[in-house]
Short mmCIF file of C-alpha atoms in Angstrom, two decimals:
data_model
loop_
_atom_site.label_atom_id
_atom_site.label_comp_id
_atom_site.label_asym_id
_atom_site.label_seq_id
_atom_site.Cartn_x
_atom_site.Cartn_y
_atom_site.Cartn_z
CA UNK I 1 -89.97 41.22 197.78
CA UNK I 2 -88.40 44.68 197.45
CA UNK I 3 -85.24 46.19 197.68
CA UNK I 4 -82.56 45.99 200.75
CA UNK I 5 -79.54 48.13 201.85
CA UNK I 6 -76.33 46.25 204.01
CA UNK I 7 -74.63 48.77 205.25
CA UNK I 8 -70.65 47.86 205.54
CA UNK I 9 -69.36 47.58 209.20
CA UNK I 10 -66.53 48.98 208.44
CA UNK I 11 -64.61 51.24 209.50
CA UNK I 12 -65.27 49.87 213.35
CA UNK I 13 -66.10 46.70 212.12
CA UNK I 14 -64.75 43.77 210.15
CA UNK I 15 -67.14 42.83 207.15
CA UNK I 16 -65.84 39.39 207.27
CA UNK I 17 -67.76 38.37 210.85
CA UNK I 18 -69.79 41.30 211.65
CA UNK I 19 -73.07 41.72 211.24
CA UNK I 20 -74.03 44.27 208.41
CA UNK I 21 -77.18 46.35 209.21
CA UNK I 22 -80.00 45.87 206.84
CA UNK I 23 -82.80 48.23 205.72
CA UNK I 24 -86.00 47.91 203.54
CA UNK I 25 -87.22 50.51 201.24
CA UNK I 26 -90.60 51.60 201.55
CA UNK I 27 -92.68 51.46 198.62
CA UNK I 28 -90.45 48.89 196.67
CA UNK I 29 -91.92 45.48 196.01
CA UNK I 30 -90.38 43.01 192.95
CA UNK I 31 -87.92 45.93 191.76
CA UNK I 32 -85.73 44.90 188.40
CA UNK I 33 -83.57 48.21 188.66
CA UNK I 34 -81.53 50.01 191.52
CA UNK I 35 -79.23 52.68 190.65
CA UNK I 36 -77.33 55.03 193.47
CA UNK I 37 -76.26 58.59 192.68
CA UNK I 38 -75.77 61.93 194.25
CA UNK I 39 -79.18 63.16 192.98
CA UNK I 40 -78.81 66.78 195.05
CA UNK I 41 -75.98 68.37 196.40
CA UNK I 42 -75.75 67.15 199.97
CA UNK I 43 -73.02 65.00 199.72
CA UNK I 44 -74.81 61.83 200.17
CA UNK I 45 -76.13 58.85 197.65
CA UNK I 46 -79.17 59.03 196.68
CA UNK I 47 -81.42 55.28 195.48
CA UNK I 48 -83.62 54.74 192.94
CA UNK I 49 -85.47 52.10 192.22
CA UNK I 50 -87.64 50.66 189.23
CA UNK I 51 -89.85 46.98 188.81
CA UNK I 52 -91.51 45.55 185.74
CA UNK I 53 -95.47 45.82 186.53
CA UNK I 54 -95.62 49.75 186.04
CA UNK I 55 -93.93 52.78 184.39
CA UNK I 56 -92.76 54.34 187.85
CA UNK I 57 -89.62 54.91 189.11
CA UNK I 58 -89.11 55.29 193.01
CA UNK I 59 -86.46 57.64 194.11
CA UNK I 60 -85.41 57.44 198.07
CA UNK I 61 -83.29 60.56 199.21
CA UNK I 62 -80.89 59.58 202.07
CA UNK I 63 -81.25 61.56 205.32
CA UNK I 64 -79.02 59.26 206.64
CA UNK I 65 -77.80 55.46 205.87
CA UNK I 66 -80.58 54.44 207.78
CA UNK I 67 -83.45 56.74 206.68
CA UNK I 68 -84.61 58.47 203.52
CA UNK I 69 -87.25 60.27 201.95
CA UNK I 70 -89.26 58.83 198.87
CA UNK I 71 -90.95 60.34 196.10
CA UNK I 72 -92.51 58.23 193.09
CA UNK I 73 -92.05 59.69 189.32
CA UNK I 74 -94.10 58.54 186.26
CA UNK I 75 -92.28 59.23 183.06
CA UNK I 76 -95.51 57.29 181.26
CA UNK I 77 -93.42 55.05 179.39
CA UNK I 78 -90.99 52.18 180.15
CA UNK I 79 -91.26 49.07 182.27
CA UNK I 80 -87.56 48.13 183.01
CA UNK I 81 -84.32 49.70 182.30
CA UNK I 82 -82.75 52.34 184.13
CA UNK I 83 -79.74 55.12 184.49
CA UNK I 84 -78.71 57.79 186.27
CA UNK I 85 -76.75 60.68 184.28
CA UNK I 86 -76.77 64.76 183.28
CA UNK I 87 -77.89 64.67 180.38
CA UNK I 88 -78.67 68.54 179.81
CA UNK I 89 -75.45 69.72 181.36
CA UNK I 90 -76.40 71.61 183.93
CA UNK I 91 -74.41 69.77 186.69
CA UNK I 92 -77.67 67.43 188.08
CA UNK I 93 -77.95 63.60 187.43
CA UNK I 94 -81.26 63.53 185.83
CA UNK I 95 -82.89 60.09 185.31
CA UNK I 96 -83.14 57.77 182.33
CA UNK I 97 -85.48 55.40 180.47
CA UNK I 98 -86.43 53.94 177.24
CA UNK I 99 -87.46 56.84 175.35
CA UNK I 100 -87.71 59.68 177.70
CA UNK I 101 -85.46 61.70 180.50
CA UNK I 102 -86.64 63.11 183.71
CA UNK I 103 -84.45 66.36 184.37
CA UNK I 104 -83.08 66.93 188.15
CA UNK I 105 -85.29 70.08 189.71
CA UNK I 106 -82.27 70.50 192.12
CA UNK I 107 -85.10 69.41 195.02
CA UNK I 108 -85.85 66.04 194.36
CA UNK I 109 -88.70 65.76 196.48
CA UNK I 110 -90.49 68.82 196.27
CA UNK I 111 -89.45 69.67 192.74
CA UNK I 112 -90.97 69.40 189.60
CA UNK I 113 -89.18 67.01 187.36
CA UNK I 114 -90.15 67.42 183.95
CA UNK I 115 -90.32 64.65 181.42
CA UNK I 116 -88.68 65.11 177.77
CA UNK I 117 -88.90 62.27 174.97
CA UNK I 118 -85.41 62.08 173.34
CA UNK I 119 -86.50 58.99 170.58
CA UNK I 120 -89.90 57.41 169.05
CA UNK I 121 -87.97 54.64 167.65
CA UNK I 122 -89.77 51.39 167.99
CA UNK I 123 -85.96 49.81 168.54
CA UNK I 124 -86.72 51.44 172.54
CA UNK I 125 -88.84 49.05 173.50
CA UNK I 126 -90.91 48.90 177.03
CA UNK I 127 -88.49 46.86 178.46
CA UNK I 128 -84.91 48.06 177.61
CA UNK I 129 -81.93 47.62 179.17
CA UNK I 130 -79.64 51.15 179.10
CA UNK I 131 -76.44 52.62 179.79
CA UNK I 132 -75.28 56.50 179.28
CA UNK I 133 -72.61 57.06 178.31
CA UNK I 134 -70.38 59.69 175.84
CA UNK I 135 -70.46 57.75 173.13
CA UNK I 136 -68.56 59.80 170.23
CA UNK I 137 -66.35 62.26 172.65
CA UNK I 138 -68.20 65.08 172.31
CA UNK I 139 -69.07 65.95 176.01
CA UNK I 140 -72.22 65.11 176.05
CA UNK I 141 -74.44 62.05 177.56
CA UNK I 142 -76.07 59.44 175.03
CA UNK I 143 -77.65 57.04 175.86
CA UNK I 144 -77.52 53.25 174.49
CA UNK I 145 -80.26 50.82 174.24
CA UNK I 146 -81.18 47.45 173.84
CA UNK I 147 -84.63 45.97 173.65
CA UNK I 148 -84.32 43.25 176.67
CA UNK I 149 -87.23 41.08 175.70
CA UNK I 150 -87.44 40.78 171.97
CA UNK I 151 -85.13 40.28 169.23
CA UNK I 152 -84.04 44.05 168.01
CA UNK I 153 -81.42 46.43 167.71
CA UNK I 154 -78.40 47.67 170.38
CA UNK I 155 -78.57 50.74 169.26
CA UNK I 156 -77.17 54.49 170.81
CA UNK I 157 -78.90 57.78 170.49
CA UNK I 158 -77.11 60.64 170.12
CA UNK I 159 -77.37 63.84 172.80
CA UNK I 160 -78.04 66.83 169.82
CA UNK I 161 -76.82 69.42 172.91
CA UNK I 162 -80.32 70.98 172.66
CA UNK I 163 -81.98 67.59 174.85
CA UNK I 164 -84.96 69.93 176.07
CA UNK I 165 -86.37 70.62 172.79
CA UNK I 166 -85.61 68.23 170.62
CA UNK I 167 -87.05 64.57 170.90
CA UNK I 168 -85.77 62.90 168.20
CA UNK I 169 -81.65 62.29 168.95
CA UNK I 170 -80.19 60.24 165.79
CA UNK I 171 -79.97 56.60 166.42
CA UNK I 172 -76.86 54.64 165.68
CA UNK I 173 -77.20 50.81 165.56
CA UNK I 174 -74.13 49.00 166.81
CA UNK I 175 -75.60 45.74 166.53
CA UNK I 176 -78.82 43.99 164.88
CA UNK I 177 -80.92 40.94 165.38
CA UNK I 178 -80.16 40.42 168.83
CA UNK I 179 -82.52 38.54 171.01
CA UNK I 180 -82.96 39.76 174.55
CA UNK I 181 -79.95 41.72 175.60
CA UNK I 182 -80.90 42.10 179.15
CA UNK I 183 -77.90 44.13 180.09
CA UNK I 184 -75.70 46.36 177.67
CA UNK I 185 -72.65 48.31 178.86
CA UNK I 186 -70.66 51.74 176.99
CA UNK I 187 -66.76 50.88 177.88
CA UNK I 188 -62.97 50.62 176.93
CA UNK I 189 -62.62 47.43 176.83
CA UNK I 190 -59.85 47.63 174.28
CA UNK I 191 -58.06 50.97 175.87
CA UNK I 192 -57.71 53.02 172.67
CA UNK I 193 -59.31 56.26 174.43
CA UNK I 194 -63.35 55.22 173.07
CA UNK I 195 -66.52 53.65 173.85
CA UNK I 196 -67.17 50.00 173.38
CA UNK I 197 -70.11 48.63 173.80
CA UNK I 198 -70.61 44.84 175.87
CA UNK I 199 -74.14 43.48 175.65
CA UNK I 200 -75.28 39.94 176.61
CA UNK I 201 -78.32 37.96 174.78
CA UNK I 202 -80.46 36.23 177.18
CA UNK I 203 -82.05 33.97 174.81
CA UNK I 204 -81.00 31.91 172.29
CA UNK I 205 -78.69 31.38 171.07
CA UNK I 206 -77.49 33.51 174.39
CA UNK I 207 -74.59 35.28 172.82
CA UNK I 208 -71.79 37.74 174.96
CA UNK I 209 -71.11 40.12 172.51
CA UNK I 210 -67.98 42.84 172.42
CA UNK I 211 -68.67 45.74 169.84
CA UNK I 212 -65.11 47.20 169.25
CA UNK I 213 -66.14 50.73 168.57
CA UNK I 214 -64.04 51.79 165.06
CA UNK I 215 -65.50 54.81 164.11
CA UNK I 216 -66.64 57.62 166.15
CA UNK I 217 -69.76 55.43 167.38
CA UNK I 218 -70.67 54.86 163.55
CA UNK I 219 -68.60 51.71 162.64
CA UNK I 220 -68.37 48.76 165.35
CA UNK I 221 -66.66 45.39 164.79
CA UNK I 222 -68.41 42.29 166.45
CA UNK I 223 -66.93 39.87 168.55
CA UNK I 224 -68.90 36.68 170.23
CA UNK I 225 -67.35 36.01 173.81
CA UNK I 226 -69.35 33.14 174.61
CA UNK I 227 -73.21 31.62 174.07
CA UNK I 228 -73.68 31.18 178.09
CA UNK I 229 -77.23 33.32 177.74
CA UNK I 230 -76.16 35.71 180.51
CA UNK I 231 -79.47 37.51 182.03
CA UNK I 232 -77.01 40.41 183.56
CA UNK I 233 -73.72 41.43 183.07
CA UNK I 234 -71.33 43.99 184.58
CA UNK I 235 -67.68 45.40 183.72
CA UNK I 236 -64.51 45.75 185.31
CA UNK I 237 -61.31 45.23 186.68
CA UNK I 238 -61.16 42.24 188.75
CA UNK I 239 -57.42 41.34 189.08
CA UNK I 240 -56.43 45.21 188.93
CA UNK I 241 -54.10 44.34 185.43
CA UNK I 242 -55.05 47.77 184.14
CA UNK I 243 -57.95 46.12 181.64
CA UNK I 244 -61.72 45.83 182.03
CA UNK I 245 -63.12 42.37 182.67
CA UNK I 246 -66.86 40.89 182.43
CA UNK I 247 -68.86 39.90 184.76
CA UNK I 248 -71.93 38.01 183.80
CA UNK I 249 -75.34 35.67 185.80
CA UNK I 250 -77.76 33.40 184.87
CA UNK I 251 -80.17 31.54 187.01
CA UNK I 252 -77.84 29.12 187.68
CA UNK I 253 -74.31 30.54 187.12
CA UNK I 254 -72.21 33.34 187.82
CA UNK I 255 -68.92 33.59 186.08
CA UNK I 256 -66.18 35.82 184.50
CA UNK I 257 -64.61 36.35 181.32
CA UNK I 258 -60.73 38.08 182.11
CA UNK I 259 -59.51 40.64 179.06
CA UNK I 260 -55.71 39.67 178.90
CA UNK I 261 -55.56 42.86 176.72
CA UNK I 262 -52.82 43.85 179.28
CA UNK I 263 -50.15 40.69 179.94
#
């Protein structure tokens, strides 16, 4: 099975009782990662898509909500995790993976997008789940990591500001000897102006974890939320109290955990 668009009936319709209109992407079959961005600068969202038997990663350029245009990319290395960000600066959401960083030609199909290695750590593992994010204020994109099928490291690298040339950013480990963290997420959950970082373990003993960043992104205090071995999670503000909430699945539950940072 491979990935499907429901487009909103709204504003005409009511999403309640109306029909939403669905579309297939071409070329996607068992996908683990979708991510939609403004890729170019047409004013419309872009999809791309990535599965678990191969290192490619699908990108579909919308013509319209019904129609787009697909190229496949092969940044040789990865088999999930996926995210969309400008890394170099230059105004373009380039694309993201464990280990490397395919830079935005401007033309995403007909341009050449160039692959650069930003870590050989053995913590970025094939599959890795990843988030980027500005992790120490410094304007410019990290990128955090967790291995998402092994027990390892959540770890962030750090963007050096020269991201074409240099493939080794300096890794910072927020947390260790986590098994499986299928999902990790940069965040204020705790609204002092920095990053946090929310991961969830999807194996035993399935731990939600909240790093409280203290330091710049080089001290982090650890907080357990729950052991409910949550395959995915998300963040944010469900009852619109100001504060950033969690969102987490298994293959049996969904469920959320409310901050009451904010009374």
């Amino acid at each position: 099975m491979g990935q499907t668009l429901y487009l909103n009936p709204r504003p005409v319709g009511n999403p309640k009782t109306d029909s939403w209109v669905q579309y297939e992407f071409p070329n996607s079959t068992g996908d683990h990662d979708v991510r939609a961005g403004q890729l170019d600068a047409d004013g419309k969202m872009d999809v791309v898509l990535r599965d678990e038997a191969n290192t490619q990663v699908n990108i579909y350029k919308q013509v319209s909500p019904t129609s787009f245009i697909y190229r496949g990319l092969n940044p040789g290395f990865g088999l999930n995790g996926l995210s969309l960000a400008d890394v170099d600066g230059d105004g373009l959401i380039d694309i993201v993976v464990s280990r490397r960083w395919m830079k935005n030609p401007g033309d995403i199909i007909n341009g050449t997008w160039v692959t650069y290695t930003y870590t050989s750590s053995t913590n970025a593992k094939d599959y890795s789940a990843i988030d980027t994010k500005d992790i120490n204020n410094d304007g410019r994109m990290d990128i955090l990591l967790s291995p998402s099928e092994v027990t390892s490291n959540v770890a962030w690298y750090e963007n050096p500001g020269d991201s074409l040339t240099n493939p080794n950013w300096t890794e910072h480990v927020v947390g260790t000897g986590i098994d499986s963290a299928h999902a990790v997420h940069a965040a204020d959950m705790d609204k002092d102006g920095d990053l946090d970082v929310v991961a969830s373990e999807f194996r035993s003993p399935g731990r939600l974890f909240l790093f409280q960043n203290t330091g710049g992104g080089l001290s982090w205090y650890e907080q357990v939320i729950t052991t409910h071995a949550l395959h995915n999670i998300a963040v944010g503000d469900i009852d619109a109290d100001g504060d950033l909430d969690i969102f987490g699945a298994n293959y049996q539950t969904a469920e959320m955990w409310r901050n009451d940072l904010i009374p």
